[in-house]
Coordinates of C-alpha atoms in Angstrom, one line a residue:
M1367 CA 23.9 8.6 -1.4
K1368 CA 24.4 11.3 1.1
P1369 CA 26.1 10.5 4.6
F1370 CA 23.8 9.5 7.5
T1371 CA 24.2 8.3 10.9
Y1372 CA 22.7 5.0 12.3
E1373 CA 21.2 3.5 15.4
R1374 CA 19.5 0.2 16.3
A1375 CA 16.4 0.8 18.4
E1376 CA 15.9 -1.3 21.5
S1377 CA 12.4 -0.6 22.0
P1378 CA 9.3 0.8 20.2
A1379 CA 9.2 3.7 22.5
A1380 CA 12.8 4.5 21.9
A1381 CA 12.5 4.2 18.3
A1382 CA 9.7 6.7 18.0
R1383 CA 11.5 9.2 20.2
A1384 CA 14.6 9.0 18.0
A1385 CA 12.7 9.3 14.6
A1386 CA 10.9 12.5 16.0
R1387 CA 14.0 14.7 15.2
P1388 CA 14.4 16.2 12.0
G1389 CA 15.6 14.2 9.1
A1390 CA 15.4 10.8 10.9
R1391 CA 13.8 7.8 9.4
F1392 CA 13.0 4.1 10.3
I1393 CA 14.5 1.5 8.3
A1394 CA 13.7 -2.3 8.4
G1395 CA 13.8 -4.3 5.1
G1396 CA 14.8 -1.2 3.3
T1397 CA 13.5 -2.3 -0.2
N1398 CA 12.1 1.3 -1.0
L1399 CA 13.8 3.4 1.2
L1400 CA 17.4 2.5 0.1
D1401 CA 16.7 2.9 -3.6
L1402 CA 15.4 6.4 -2.9
M1403 CA 18.5 7.3 -0.8
K1404 CA 20.8 6.1 -3.8
L1405 CA 19.0 8.4 -6.1
R1406 CA 18.9 11.2 -3.6
I1407 CA 15.1 11.4 -3.5
E1408 CA 15.2 10.6 0.2
T1409 CA 18.0 12.1 2.2
P1410 CA 17.8 11.2 5.7
R1411 CA 20.3 12.2 8.0
H1412 CA 19.8 9.6 10.5
L1413 CA 18.3 6.0 10.2
I1414 CA 16.6 4.0 13.2
D1415 CA 16.9 0.3 12.7
V1416 CA 13.7 -1.3 14.0
N1417 CA 14.4 -4.9 13.3
R1418 CA 15.1 -5.9 16.7
L1419 CA 11.9 -4.8 18.2
G1420 CA 10.3 -8.1 18.5
L1421 CA 7.4 -6.8 16.1
D1422 CA 7.7 -10.0 14.0
R1423 CA 4.8 -12.2 15.3
I1424 CA 1.3 -13.1 14.0
E1425 CA -1.2 -13.5 16.7
P1426 CA -4.8 -14.0 17.4
T1427 CA -6.9 -11.3 18.9
E1428 CA -9.3 -11.7 21.8
D1429 CA -12.4 -11.2 19.2
G1430 CA -11.1 -13.9 16.7
G1431 CA -9.2 -11.4 14.5
L1432 CA -5.4 -11.7 13.6
R1433 CA -2.7 -9.2 14.7
I1434 CA 0.3 -8.9 12.3
G1435 CA 3.4 -7.5 13.7
A1436 CA 4.9 -4.5 11.5
L1437 CA 8.2 -6.5 11.1
V1438 CA 6.5 -9.7 9.8
R1439 CA 8.1 -10.4 6.3
N1440 CA 5.8 -10.5 3.5
T1441 CA 6.9 -14.0 2.5
D1442 CA 5.9 -15.2 6.1
L1443 CA 2.7 -13.5 6.0
A1444 CA 1.7 -15.0 2.7
A1445 CA 2.5 -18.5 4.1
D1446 CA 0.8 -18.3 7.5
R1447 CA -1.7 -21.0 7.4
R1448 CA -4.4 -18.6 9.3
V1449 CA -3.8 -16.0 6.6
R1450 CA -4.2 -18.5 3.7
R1451 CA -7.4 -20.2 5.3
D1452 CA -9.3 -16.9 6.7
Y1453 CA -7.7 -14.1 4.7
A1454 CA -6.8 -15.8 1.4
V1455 CA -7.1 -12.3 -0.4
L1456 CA -4.2 -11.1 1.6
S1457 CA -2.1 -13.9 0.8
R1458 CA -2.9 -13.8 -2.9
A1459 CA -2.2 -10.1 -3.1
L1460 CA 1.2 -10.6 -1.2
L1461 CA 2.2 -13.2 -3.8
A1462 CA 1.3 -11.2 -6.8
G1463 CA 3.8 -8.3 -5.5
A1464 CA 7.5 -7.9 -6.3
S1465 CA 9.7 -10.8 -6.5
G1466 CA 10.5 -13.7 -4.0
Q1467 CA 13.6 -12.0 -3.0
L1468 CA 12.1 -8.8 -2.1
R1469 CA 9.2 -10.5 -0.3
N1470 CA 11.8 -12.2 2.0
K1471 CA 12.9 -8.7 3.0
A1472 CA 9.8 -6.7 2.8
T1473 CA 7.8 -5.9 6.1
T1474 CA 4.2 -5.5 6.7
A1475 CA 4.6 -1.7 7.8
G1476 CA 7.2 -1.0 5.1
N1477 CA 4.8 -2.4 2.4
L1478 CA 2.2 0.0 3.7
L1479 CA 4.4 3.0 3.6
Q1480 CA 6.0 2.6 0.1
R1481 CA 6.3 5.9 -1.8
T1482 CA 3.5 6.3 -4.1
R1483 CA 5.0 5.7 -7.6
C1484 CA 5.4 7.9 -10.8
P1485 CA 8.3 8.1 -13.2
Y1486 CA 8.8 11.5 -12.8
F1487 CA 9.0 11.0 -9.1
Y1488 CA 12.1 8.9 -9.8
T1489 CA 13.5 11.3 -12.5
T1490 CA 15.2 14.1 -10.4
T1491 CA 15.6 16.3 -13.7
M1492 CA 11.9 16.6 -13.9
P1493 CA 9.6 18.7 -11.9
C1494 CA 7.5 16.6 -9.3
N1495 CA 5.6 18.1 -6.5
K1496 CA 6.0 15.1 -4.4
R1497 CA 9.8 15.4 -4.6
E1498 CA 9.9 19.2 -4.5
P1499 CA 6.6 20.8 -3.5
G1500 CA 5.4 23.4 -5.8
S1501 CA 7.5 22.6 -8.7
G1502 CA 4.8 21.4 -10.9
C1503 CA 3.5 17.7 -11.9
S1504 CA 5.3 16.5 -15.1
A1505 CA 3.0 13.5 -15.4
I1506 CA -0.3 15.4 -16.1
D1507 CA 1.1 16.6 -19.6
G1508 CA 3.7 13.7 -19.8
F1509 CA 3.9 10.0 -20.0
S1510 CA 1.1 8.9 -17.6
R1511 CA 0.3 5.3 -18.7
G1512 CA 0.7 3.8 -15.3
L1513 CA -0.9 6.5 -13.2
A1514 CA -3.9 7.3 -11.2
I1515 CA -7.5 8.2 -12.6
L1516 CA -9.2 8.3 -9.2
G1517 CA -8.6 10.7 -6.3
T1518 CA -6.2 12.7 -8.3
G1519 CA -5.8 16.7 -8.4
A1520 CA -3.9 19.3 -10.1
A1521 CA -0.8 18.4 -8.1
C1522 CA -0.2 14.9 -8.7
I1523 CA -1.5 11.8 -10.4
A1524 CA 0.9 9.2 -8.8
T1525 CA -0.5 5.6 -7.8
H1526 CA 0.1 3.7 -4.8
P1527 CA 1.9 0.6 -5.6
S1528 CA 1.1 -1.9 -2.8
D1529 CA -0.8 -5.1 -3.6
M1530 CA -0.8 -6.0 0.2
A1531 CA -2.4 -2.6 1.1
V1532 CA -5.4 -3.2 -1.5
A1533 CA -6.1 -6.6 0.4
M1534 CA -5.9 -4.9 3.7
R1535 CA -8.3 -2.2 2.5
V1536 CA -10.9 -4.7 1.4
L1537 CA -10.5 -6.4 4.8
D1538 CA -11.0 -3.3 6.6
A1539 CA -7.8 -3.7 8.7
R1540 CA -6.5 -1.3 11.4
V1541 CA -3.0 0.2 11.8
D1542 CA -1.7 0.2 15.5
T1543 CA 1.0 3.1 16.1
V1544 CA 2.8 4.6 18.8
A1545 CA 4.0 8.1 18.8
A1546 CA 7.4 9.8 20.2
D1547 CA 5.3 11.0 23.5
G1548 CA 4.2 7.2 24.0
T1549 CA 0.6 7.8 22.9
R1550 CA -1.0 4.9 20.9
R1551 CA -3.5 4.9 18.4
S1552 CA -5.4 2.5 16.2
I1553 CA -6.0 4.0 12.6
P1554 CA -8.3 2.4 10.1
V1555 CA -6.3 1.5 7.0
A1556 CA -8.9 3.5 5.0
D1557 CA -7.6 6.7 6.8
L1558 CA -3.9 5.9 6.6
H1559 CA -3.1 7.1 3.2
R1560 CA -3.8 10.8 2.3
L1561 CA -5.0 11.9 -1.2
P1562 CA -2.6 14.5 -2.7
G1563 CA -4.7 17.6 -2.6
D1564 CA -2.3 20.5 -2.5
T1565 CA 0.2 18.5 -0.7
P1566 CA 1.2 15.3 -2.5
H1567 CA 4.5 14.9 -0.5
I1568 CA 2.6 14.2 2.7
E1569 CA 1.3 10.7 1.9
T1570 CA -0.1 9.4 5.2
V1571 CA -1.7 10.7 8.3
L1572 CA 1.3 9.5 10.5
A1573 CA 3.0 12.1 12.6
P1574 CA 6.8 12.5 12.7
G1575 CA 8.3 9.7 14.6
E1576 CA 5.1 7.7 14.7
L1577 CA 5.9 4.0 14.5
I1578 CA 3.6 1.4 13.2
L1579 CA 3.4 -1.7 15.8
S1580 CA 1.0 -4.0 13.9
V1581 CA -1.7 -4.3 11.7
T1582 CA -4.8 -6.0 12.9
L1583 CA -7.5 -7.7 10.9
P1584 CA -11.0 -8.2 12.0
P1585 CA -12.5 -11.7 12.4
P1586 CA -12.8 -13.7 9.3
A1587 CA -15.7 -13.0 7.2
G1588 CA -15.7 -16.2 5.1
G1589 CA -16.6 -16.4 1.6
T1590 CA -14.6 -16.4 -1.7
H1591 CA -11.5 -14.3 -1.6
L1592 CA -9.8 -13.2 -4.9
Y1593 CA -7.1 -10.9 -6.1
R1594 CA -6.7 -10.3 -9.9
K1595 CA -3.7 -8.1 -10.8
V1596 CA -3.2 -6.9 -14.5
R1597 CA 0.3 -5.7 -15.2
D1598 CA 2.5 -5.5 -18.2
R1599 CA 4.5 -8.5 -17.5
A1600 CA 3.5 -11.6 -15.5
S1601 CA 5.9 -10.7 -12.4
Y1602 CA 7.8 -8.1 -10.9
A1603 CA 5.6 -5.2 -12.1
F1604 CA 3.1 -2.7 -10.5
A1605 CA -0.5 -3.0 -11.3
L1606 CA -2.3 -1.3 -14.1
V1607 CA -5.6 -2.5 -12.5
S1608 CA -6.0 -4.8 -9.6
V1609 CA -9.1 -6.1 -7.8
A1610 CA -9.4 -7.5 -4.3
A1611 CA -12.8 -9.0 -3.8
V1612 CA -14.5 -10.8 -1.1
F1613 CA -17.7 -12.5 -2.1
G1614 CA -19.9 -13.4 0.9
T1615 CA -22.1 -16.7 1.0
D1616 CA -25.1 -14.5 1.4
G1617 CA -24.6 -12.8 -2.1
T1618 CA -22.8 -9.9 -0.9
A1619 CA -19.5 -8.7 -2.0
R1620 CA -16.7 -6.2 -1.1
F1621 CA -14.1 -4.6 -3.5
A1622 CA -11.0 -2.6 -3.4
F1623 CA -8.7 -1.5 -6.2
G1624 CA -5.1 -1.0 -6.8
G1625 CA -3.5 0.9 -10.0
L1626 CA -6.1 3.4 -10.1
A1627 CA -5.5 5.9 -7.1
P1628 CA -2.8 7.4 -4.9
K1629 CA -4.1 5.2 -2.1
P1630 CA -5.6 1.7 -2.0
W1631 CA -9.2 2.6 -3.5
R1632 CA -12.6 1.5 -2.1
A1633 CA -16.0 2.7 -3.2
E1634 CA -18.4 1.3 -0.6
A1635 CA -21.3 2.3 -2.8
A1636 CA -19.9 -0.4 -5.4
D1637 CA -20.8 -3.1 -2.7
A1638 CA -24.4 -2.1 -2.9
V1639 CA -24.7 -2.8 -6.6
A1640 CA -22.7 -6.1 -6.6
A1641 CA -25.7 -8.3 -7.2
Q1642 CA -26.3 -6.3 -10.4
G1643 CA -23.0 -7.7 -11.9
P1644 CA -19.5 -6.5 -12.7
Q1645 CA -20.5 -3.5 -15.0
A1646 CA -22.7 -1.9 -12.2
V1647 CA -19.9 -2.1 -9.9
A1648 CA -17.3 -0.7 -12.4
E1649 CA -19.5 2.3 -13.3
T1650 CA -19.9 3.1 -9.6
V1651 CA -16.2 2.7 -8.9
L1652 CA -15.3 4.9 -12.0
A1653 CA -17.9 7.7 -11.4
G1654 CA -15.6 10.8 -11.5
A1655 CA -12.7 9.2 -12.8
T1656 CA -10.3 11.8 -14.6
T1657 CA -8.3 10.3 -17.3
T1658 CA -5.3 11.5 -19.4
R1659 CA -4.6 10.3 -23.1
H1660 CA -2.3 7.5 -21.7
T1661 CA -4.7 6.4 -18.9
A1662 CA -7.9 6.5 -20.6
F1663 CA -7.5 2.7 -21.3
K1664 CA -7.9 2.0 -17.4
T1665 CA -11.5 2.5 -17.5
D1666 CA -12.1 -0.4 -19.6
L1667 CA -9.5 -2.3 -18.4
T1668 CA -11.3 -2.1 -14.9
R1669 CA -14.5 -3.2 -16.5
R1670 CA -12.8 -6.2 -17.8
T1671 CA -11.0 -7.1 -14.5
L1672 CA -14.1 -7.0 -12.6
A1673 CA -15.9 -9.2 -15.1
A1674 CA -12.9 -11.8 -14.9
V1675 CA -13.3 -11.5 -11.0
Y1676 CA -16.9 -12.2 -11.1
A1677 CA -16.3 -15.2 -13.6
D1678 CA -13.5 -16.5 -11.3
A1679 CA -16.0 -16.4 -8.3
G1680 CA -18.7 -18.2 -10.3
R1681 CA -20.9 -15.2 -10.5
G1682 CA -20.4 -14.4 -14.1

């Protein structure tokens, strides 16, 4: 690990100003950043500890939604009675992720900002456009079994690892931030993560020093909430395919997907064919999918996972 300096921020505005300098990074739970620093994939020169900023509360909003502080730990969020009652897909997704120890440390904002995952990103002896822009993508012609089939490009086929973010996407959450100059904005979670394009090393729309303050959920939609995650082992593994689904009492449904793309994936057109069954949804979602010889199985796995979700909802 390379040497770095450290400070504890006393306010969100001070944290954002401090992080605007080159080489500075926020740190809270550190469950992703510290691993990357040990491997020298991330080499920040200065860390700003944001744990004392009071952003660890879950509060109702005036319109009946829920505001989740950026520093709320994943364990606490999954256990909150309001989340379990009104946003069960979020609680289910959180409990499907990582391990109990990691959920005790990981924060809401940190979970959203995990780096997209690929074995070659973590293998510093191999080319990776995400780690070294312009060096090439080893995964495209290499071992790619866990990687993306939607939203990819010639520069990168990595997947976003977060289960929580998939649930946030199906719920149409918004991400509230403050910039180094004090400007605040509310970003739809749909727009937070970028597709790789020609710049896969730029993963979000956040500006340097922009700090996530909270995530806001809209008023509860009711219905049946489900999260199904298919992975290589029963726990502590990233999704090969995951489906977050909200089935409305009026026969409608909403879907978001993990394990398939560089960002939490949602195809609104799939909602329109929900009444036609899981295969219609799958064909709509998978339109335009690009597979390698290692990822071709994900198309069938997506179909089977959707069928299982429909069965769990009593709509099979």
